[in-house]
CSV table of C-alpha atoms and ligand atoms in Angstrom, one decimal:
chain,number,residue,atom,x,y,z
Y,1,UNK,CA,0.2,0.1,-0.1
Y,2,UNK,CA,3.2,2.3,-0.4
Y,3,UNK,CA,2.1,3.7,3.5
Y,4,UNK,CA,-1.8,4.9,2.7
Y,5,UNK,CA,-3.2,3.8,6.0
Y,6,UNK,CA,-6.5,2.9,6.0
Y,7,UNK,CA,-7.2,6.4,8.4
Y,8,UNK,CA,-6.2,8.3,5.4
Y,9,UNK,CA,-8.4,6.3,2.9
Y,10,UNK,CA,-10.4,6.8,4.9
Y,11,UNK,CA,-10.3,10.1,5.2
Y,12,UNK,CA,-10.1,10.2,2.3
Y,13,UNK,CA,-13.1,8.2,1.1
Y,14,UNK,CA,-15.6,11.1,3.4
Y,15,UNK,CA,-13.1,13.9,2.2
Y,16,UNK,CA,-14.3,12.5,-1.9
Y,17,UNK,CA,-18.2,12.7,-0.6
Y,18,UNK,CA,-17.7,16.2,0.5
Y,19,UNK,CA,-16.5,16.5,-3.6
Y,20,UNK,CA,-12.9,17.3,-2.1
Y,21,UNK,CA,-10.2,17.0,-4.7
Y,22,UNK,CA,-7.0,15.7,-2.9
Y,23,UNK,CA,-3.6,16.0,-4.5
Y,24,UNK,CA,-1.2,13.0,-3.0
Y,25,UNK,CA,1.4,14.6,-1.1
Y,26,UNK,CA,-1.9,15.6,0.9
Y,27,UNK,CA,-2.6,11.9,2.3
Y,28,UNK,CA,0.8,10.6,2.0
Y,29,UNK,CA,4.5,12.6,2.3
Y,30,UNK,CA,5.4,8.8,1.4
Y,31,UNK,CA,3.8,8.8,-2.5
Y,32,UNK,CA,6.0,12.1,-3.3
Y,33,UNK,CA,9.1,11.7,-5.8
Y,34,UNK,CA,12.1,11.3,-3.3
Y,35,UNK,CA,14.6,12.9,-4.6
Y,36,UNK,CA,18.4,10.6,-5.4
Y,37,UNK,CA,21.0,10.4,-3.0
Y,38,UNK,CA,23.5,10.5,-5.5
Y,39,UNK,CA,26.1,9.7,-3.6
Y,40,UNK,CA,27.3,6.4,-1.6
Y,41,UNK,CA,26.9,6.9,2.4
Y,42,UNK,CA,30.4,7.9,4.8
Y,43,UNK,CA,33.3,4.0,4.0
Y,44,UNK,CA,33.8,2.8,8.0
Y,45,UNK,CA,33.4,-0.5,9.4
Y,46,UNK,CA,33.8,-1.0,12.9
Y,47,UNK,CA,34.8,-5.1,15.1
Y,48,UNK,CA,36.1,-5.7,17.8
Y,49,UNK,CA,39.9,-6.9,17.6
Y,50,UNK,CA,39.3,-9.5,22.7
Y,51,UNK,CA,39.4,-5.3,23.8
Y,52,UNK,CA,40.5,-3.7,20.8
Y,53,UNK,CA,38.4,-1.8,18.6
Y,54,UNK,CA,39.8,-2.1,15.2
Y,55,UNK,CA,37.4,0.8,12.3
Y,56,UNK,CA,38.5,0.2,8.8
Y,57,UNK,CA,38.0,4.1,6.6
Y,58,UNK,CA,37.9,3.4,3.4
Y,59,UNK,CA,40.0,5.6,0.6
Y,60,UNK,CA,37.3,4.9,-2.4
Y,61,UNK,CA,39.1,3.9,-5.9
Y,62,UNK,CA,40.8,3.6,-8.6
Y,63,UNK,CA,39.8,2.7,-12.0
Y,64,UNK,CA,42.0,2.3,-15.0
Y,65,UNK,CA,42.1,0.0,-17.3
Y,66,UNK,CA,44.4,-2.4,-17.2
Y,67,UNK,CA,47.9,-3.6,-19.1
Y,68,UNK,CA,48.4,-6.1,-21.6
Y,69,UNK,CA,51.8,-7.0,-19.5
Y,70,UNK,CA,49.7,-6.3,-15.8
Y,71,UNK,CA,50.3,-9.7,-14.6
Y,72,UNK,CA,53.3,-10.6,-15.9
Y,73,UNK,CA,53.7,-14.2,-16.5
Y,74,UNK,CA,49.1,-14.0,-17.4
Y,75,UNK,CA,48.2,-13.1,-20.7
Y,76,UNK,CA,45.0,-10.6,-20.7
Y,77,UNK,CA,42.7,-12.7,-21.5
Y,78,UNK,CA,43.5,-15.1,-18.3
Y,79,UNK,CA,43.1,-12.6,-16.3
Y,80,UNK,CA,39.5,-11.7,-18.2
Y,81,UNK,CA,38.5,-14.4,-17.8
Y,82,UNK,CA,39.1,-14.3,-14.1
Y,83,UNK,CA,37.5,-10.6,-13.7
Y,84,UNK,CA,34.6,-12.4,-15.6
Y,85,UNK,CA,34.5,-15.3,-12.5
Y,86,UNK,CA,33.9,-12.6,-9.9
Y,87,UNK,CA,31.6,-10.9,-12.2
Y,88,UNK,CA,33.6,-7.6,-12.8
Y,89,UNK,CA,34.0,-5.3,-15.5
Y,90,UNK,CA,36.5,-6.8,-18.3
Y,91,UNK,CA,39.8,-4.2,-19.2
Y,92,UNK,CA,39.4,-2.6,-16.9
Y,93,UNK,CA,40.9,-3.1,-12.7
Y,94,UNK,CA,39.4,-1.5,-9.5
Y,95,UNK,CA,41.8,-0.7,-7.2
Y,96,UNK,CA,40.3,-0.5,-4.0
Y,97,UNK,CA,42.4,1.4,-0.9
Y,98,UNK,CA,41.6,0.3,2.6
Y,99,UNK,CA,43.7,2.0,5.7
Y,100,UNK,CA,42.7,0.7,8.7
Y,101,UNK,CA,42.3,2.5,12.7
Y,102,UNK,CA,43.1,0.4,15.5
Y,103,UNK,CA,42.2,1.6,19.1
Y,104,UNK,CA,44.4,-0.7,22.0
Y,105,UNK,CA,42.9,2.2,24.5
Y,106,UNK,CA,45.9,3.6,24.7
Y,107,UNK,CA,46.9,4.5,21.7
Y,108,UNK,CA,45.7,5.5,19.1
Y,109,UNK,CA,47.3,3.8,15.6
Y,110,UNK,CA,46.5,4.1,11.8
Y,111,UNK,CA,47.8,1.5,9.3
Y,112,UNK,CA,48.6,3.0,6.0
Y,113,UNK,CA,47.5,6.6,4.5
Y,114,UNK,CA,45.6,5.4,1.2
Y,115,UNK,CA,45.7,7.8,-1.1
Y,116,UNK,CA,46.7,11.5,0.1
Y,117,UNK,CA,43.6,14.5,0.1
Y,118,UNK,CA,44.9,15.9,-2.9
Y,119,UNK,CA,44.1,13.4,-4.8
Y,120,UNK,CA,39.8,13.8,-4.2
Y,121,UNK,CA,39.9,16.4,-6.9
Y,122,UNK,CA,42.0,14.9,-8.9
Y,123,UNK,CA,40.0,11.5,-9.3
Y,124,UNK,CA,36.8,13.0,-8.6
Y,125,UNK,CA,36.2,12.3,-5.6
Y,126,UNK,CA,37.0,8.3,-6.0
Y,127,UNK,CA,39.4,7.8,-4.0
Y,128,UNK,CA,41.3,10.5,-1.5
Y,129,UNK,CA,38.6,10.2,0.7
Y,130,UNK,CA,40.2,8.8,3.8
Y,131,UNK,CA,40.5,12.2,5.8
Y,132,UNK,CA,36.4,12.8,5.0
Y,133,UNK,CA,35.6,9.7,6.6
Y,134,UNK,CA,37.9,9.3,9.3
Y,135,UNK,CA,36.2,12.7,10.2
Y,136,UNK,CA,32.3,10.3,9.5
Y,137,UNK,CA,33.9,7.8,11.5
Y,138,UNK,CA,34.0,10.8,14.6
Y,139,UNK,CA,38.1,10.0,14.6
Y,140,UNK,CA,40.2,13.0,15.2
Y,141,UNK,CA,43.4,13.1,12.9
Y,142,UNK,CA,45.2,15.2,15.5
Y,143,UNK,CA,43.6,12.4,18.3
Y,144,UNK,CA,46.7,10.2,15.9
Y,145,UNK,CA,49.5,8.6,18.5
Y,146,UNK,CA,51.4,6.3,15.7
Y,147,UNK,CA,50.6,5.7,11.8
Y,148,UNK,CA,52.4,2.7,11.0
Y,149,UNK,CA,53.1,2.4,7.6
Y,150,UNK,CA,53.7,-1.2,5.5
Y,151,UNK,CA,55.2,-0.6,2.8
Y,152,UNK,CA,56.0,3.0,0.8
Y,153,UNK,CA,54.4,2.4,-2.3
Y,154,UNK,CA,52.2,5.5,-3.2
Y,155,UNK,CA,48.6,4.9,-2.2
Y,156,UNK,CA,50.1,3.3,1.3
Y,157,UNK,CA,52.0,6.6,1.6
Y,158,UNK,CA,50.8,9.6,0.2
Y,159,UNK,CA,48.2,9.7,2.5
Y,160,UNK,CA,50.7,11.6,5.5
Y,161,UNK,CA,50.5,14.4,4.0
Y,162,UNK,CA,47.8,17.1,3.7
Y,163,UNK,CA,47.1,18.8,0.7
Y,164,UNK,CA,49.4,21.7,2.1
Y,165,UNK,CA,52.8,19.0,2.4
Y,166,UNK,CA,52.6,18.9,6.2
Y,167,UNK,CA,52.2,16.4,8.0
Y,168,UNK,CA,48.0,14.6,7.6
Y,169,UNK,CA,48.3,13.3,11.0
Y,170,UNK,CA,50.5,16.6,12.8
Y,171,UNK,CA,50.6,14.6,16.8
Y,172,UNK,CA,51.9,11.1,15.4
Y,173,UNK,CA,55.3,8.9,15.4
Y,174,UNK,CA,55.9,7.6,12.1
Y,175,UNK,CA,56.7,4.3,11.9
Y,176,UNK,CA,58.4,2.5,9.0
Y,177,UNK,CA,59.6,-0.3,8.3
Y,178,UNK,CA,64.1,-0.8,8.9
Y,179,UNK,CA,64.0,-2.6,5.6
Y,180,UNK,CA,61.9,-0.2,3.4
Y,181,UNK,CA,63.8,3.0,4.1
Y,182,UNK,CA,66.8,1.3,4.5
Y,183,UNK,CA,66.7,0.1,1.0
Y,184,UNK,CA,64.5,2.4,-0.3
Y,185,UNK,CA,66.8,5.9,0.8
Y,186,UNK,CA,69.3,3.8,-0.3
Y,187,UNK,CA,70.7,6.7,-3.2
Y,188,UNK,CA,73.0,3.8,-5.0
Y,189,UNK,CA,69.0,1.8,-5.4
Y,190,UNK,CA,67.4,4.1,-6.9
Y,191,UNK,CA,70.2,5.4,-9.7
Y,192,UNK,CA,70.2,1.5,-10.1
Y,193,UNK,CA,65.9,1.1,-10.6
Y,194,UNK,CA,65.0,0.4,-14.3
Y,195,UNK,CA,63.5,4.0,-15.4
Y,196,UNK,CA,60.0,4.5,-15.5
Y,197,UNK,CA,57.8,2.9,-12.9
Y,198,UNK,CA,60.6,1.4,-9.9
Y,199,UNK,CA,62.1,5.6,-10.9
Y,200,UNK,CA,58.4,7.8,-10.2
Y,201,UNK,CA,58.1,5.2,-6.9
Y,202,UNK,CA,61.5,5.7,-5.5
Y,203,UNK,CA,61.6,9.7,-6.1
Y,204,UNK,CA,57.2,10.1,-4.5
Y,205,UNK,CA,58.8,8.5,-1.9
Y,206,UNK,CA,61.3,10.8,-1.7
Y,207,UNK,CA,58.5,13.9,-2.1
Y,208,UNK,CA,57.0,12.9,0.9
Y,209,UNK,CA,59.1,12.1,3.2
Y,210,UNK,CA,61.3,15.2,2.0
Y,211,UNK,CA,58.0,16.6,3.6
Y,212,UNK,CA,58.7,15.3,7.2
Y,213,UNK,CA,61.6,16.0,7.5
Y,214,UNK,CA,62.7,12.4,6.9
Y,215,UNK,CA,61.0,12.1,10.4
Y,216,UNK,CA,60.7,8.9,10.8
Y,217,UNK,CA,60.7,5.9,13.5
Y,218,UNK,CA,62.1,2.6,11.6
Y,219,UNK,CA,60.6,-1.0,13.0
Y,220,UNK,CA,61.9,-4.5,13.1
Y,221,UNK,CA,59.5,-7.5,12.0
Y,222,UNK,CA,58.9,-9.7,15.1
Y,223,UNK,CA,58.4,-6.5,17.6
Y,224,UNK,CA,55.3,-5.2,18.8
Y,225,UNK,CA,54.6,-1.0,17.2
Y,226,UNK,CA,51.5,-0.3,19.5
Y,227,UNK,CA,50.2,-3.0,22.2
Y,228,UNK,CA,49.0,-5.9,20.5
Y,229,UNK,CA,50.3,-4.7,17.2
Y,230,UNK,CA,52.9,-7.5,16.2
Y,231,UNK,CA,55.1,-6.8,12.6
Y,232,UNK,CA,55.3,-9.6,10.1
Y,233,UNK,CA,58.3,-9.8,7.5
Y,234,UNK,CA,55.8,-10.9,4.4
Y,235,UNK,CA,58.8,-9.5,1.4
Y,236,UNK,CA,58.1,-9.5,-2.2
Y,237,UNK,CA,55.1,-7.2,-2.8
Y,238,UNK,CA,58.4,-4.6,-2.3
Y,239,UNK,CA,61.8,-5.6,-0.5
Y,240,UNK,CA,60.6,-4.4,3.7
Y,241,UNK,CA,57.6,-5.0,3.3
Y,242,UNK,CA,55.6,-5.3,6.5
Y,243,UNK,CA,52.0,-7.0,7.3
Y,244,UNK,CA,50.9,-6.5,10.9
Y,245,UNK,CA,48.6,-8.5,13.5
Y,246,UNK,CA,46.9,-7.0,15.8
Y,247,UNK,CA,45.6,-9.7,18.6
Y,248,UNK,CA,44.1,-9.0,22.0
Y,249,UNK,CA,43.0,-12.3,23.8
Y,250,UNK,CA,41.7,-15.1,21.8
Y,251,UNK,CA,41.4,-13.2,18.9
Y,252,UNK,CA,43.3,-11.8,16.6
Y,253,UNK,CA,43.2,-9.9,13.0
Y,254,UNK,CA,46.3,-9.8,10.0
Y,255,UNK,CA,45.9,-7.1,8.7
Y,256,UNK,CA,47.8,-8.2,5.4
Y,257,UNK,CA,48.2,-4.7,3.8
Y,258,UNK,CA,49.8,-5.6,0.3
Y,259,UNK,CA,50.5,-9.6,0.5
Y,260,UNK,CA,47.5,-9.8,-2.6
Y,261,UNK,CA,46.7,-7.1,-4.1
Y,262,UNK,CA,42.4,-7.2,-5.0
Y,263,UNK,CA,41.7,-10.8,-3.6
Y,264,UNK,CA,39.7,-11.2,-6.6
Y,265,UNK,CA,42.6,-12.4,-8.8
Y,266,UNK,CA,45.5,-12.6,-6.2
Y,267,UNK,CA,44.2,-14.5,-3.3
Y,268,UNK,CA,42.4,-16.9,-6.2
Y,269,UNK,CA,45.8,-17.0,-8.5
Y,270,UNK,CA,48.3,-16.5,-6.0
Y,271,UNK,CA,51.0,-17.9,-8.7
Y,272,UNK,CA,49.9,-14.8,-10.7
Y,273,UNK,CA,53.1,-11.9,-10.3
Y,274,UNK,CA,51.7,-8.7,-11.0
Y,275,UNK,CA,53.7,-6.2,-12.4
Y,276,UNK,CA,53.7,-4.1,-9.1
Y,277,UNK,CA,55.6,-7.1,-6.6
Y,278,UNK,CA,59.4,-6.2,-7.3
Y,279,UNK,CA,60.1,-9.4,-6.9
Y,280,UNK,CA,57.5,-11.8,-7.4
Y,281,UNK,CA,58.6,-15.0,-7.5
Y,282,UNK,CA,58.8,-13.6,-3.4
Y,283,UNK,CA,55.5,-12.2,-3.2
Y,284,UNK,CA,54.4,-15.4,-4.7
Y,285,UNK,CA,56.3,-17.5,-1.3
Y,286,UNK,CA,54.8,-15.2,1.1
Y,287,UNK,CA,51.3,-15.1,-0.6
Y,288,UNK,CA,51.6,-18.4,0.0
Y,289,UNK,CA,52.4,-18.8,3.2
Y,290,UNK,CA,50.5,-16.9,4.8
Y,291,UNK,CA,47.4,-17.9,3.4
Y,292,UNK,CA,48.2,-21.2,4.4
Y,293,UNK,CA,48.5,-20.1,7.7
Y,294,UNK,CA,45.4,-17.7,7.5
Y,295,UNK,CA,43.6,-21.3,6.2
Y,296,UNK,CA,44.9,-23.5,8.9
Y,297,UNK,CA,44.5,-21.1,11.9
Y,298,UNK,CA,40.8,-19.6,10.8
Y,299,UNK,CA,42.8,-16.2,11.0
Y,300,UNK,CA,40.8,-13.7,9.5
Y,301,UNK,CA,42.7,-10.7,7.3
Y,302,UNK,CA,41.9,-7.3,6.7
Y,303,UNK,CA,43.3,-6.0,2.8
Y,304,UNK,CA,44.7,-3.4,2.0
Y,305,UNK,CA,43.7,-3.9,-1.7
Y,306,UNK,CA,39.8,-5.7,-0.9
Y,307,UNK,CA,36.8,-4.5,-1.3
Y,308,UNK,CA,35.2,-2.7,1.5
Y,309,UNK,CA,34.8,-3.8,5.0
Y,310,UNK,CA,37.6,-5.7,3.7
Y,311,UNK,CA,37.5,-9.0,5.8
Y,312,UNK,CA,37.3,-12.2,6.2
Y,313,UNK,CA,38.7,-15.9,5.5
Y,314,UNK,CA,40.3,-17.8,3.8
Y,315,UNK,CA,39.9,-20.5,2.5
Y,316,UNK,CA,42.0,-23.5,0.1
Y,317,UNK,CA,40.7,-24.2,-3.5
Y,318,UNK,CA,41.6,-26.0,-6.4
Y,319,UNK,CA,43.8,-23.1,-7.7
Y,320,UNK,CA,44.5,-21.0,-4.3
Y,321,UNK,CA,42.4,-19.1,-2.3
Y,322,UNK,CA,39.2,-18.3,-1.7
Y,323,UNK,CA,38.6,-15.2,0.4
Y,324,UNK,CA,34.9,-15.7,2.2
Y,325,UNK,CA,33.5,-12.1,3.5
Y,326,UNK,CA,33.2,-12.1,6.7
Y,327,UNK,CA,28.8,-10.7,7.8
Y,328,UNK,CA,28.5,-7.5,8.0
Y,329,UNK,CA,27.1,-6.7,12.2
Y,330,UNK,CA,25.4,-4.1,13.4
Y,331,UNK,CA,26.8,-3.9,17.3
Y,332,UNK,CA,30.2,-4.2,17.9
H,401,ZN,ZN1,49.0,-1.3,-2.4
């Protein structure tokens, strides 16, 4: 009945009897044409790991036509077949970016920072949403104690800077993987890196860290970067790439960063090497090791490039692994 109550009908019938013309709006507001909202809701999602509160805060997505050698050891048609199997558009990559905020009770910690606010306009609002969504989630950037970086690709570090090139988290200590810092800040490594994309990676991270006066604290694997957050070495995607296990009581989540890129390609086919895996073979070894552990331990994974809110369990399949999304919960 679309919101027309019996009372309205009776009232309408009585009025009609009395010869009054009723506009539908007067009968029921629900009958008016509602304007389309035309924009997405803020993207954040909360859950608990023991007594720790985790908030996944999306930075948005990037969508681009992929190159023939996007997956270096597979043909474009094989990649398209995998996209079709995941009910996704052919010839296009849609890459989500999803930093997380961990409130340990004692510390407010951001893990990775997205593509930066400056990217919001450039991407016509599709990405660069991290700060706006943080605000919508009620998280004050000034209250962040620590920013933990997983690796030095732009989609993970560019959000360290506000559009005016100042620190996006003014009161935070910036923790970076020691191996990543050693390798990428080495001018010799930069001079030996291939022209094109790799040179751009080196240049971009210098742009970001130089704007910060190179004021960072390198951290090692096996150490707690904050209470309840332990760094794990997961090299291959980059030389010093780190993941993080958030643990409290018997609860755990594995914050994997880029152990796999989008799971519908690289978890389902762990032997596929993306061009942005700096050492494809090592990245694959790491991927298999981590995912076998996630399956064996039935541990949740939080994937930076998973579909929002990027929280899943993993099962083994004939070709690799498959992510099973954790259902949305209305309470935490
Ligand atoms: Zn990434």
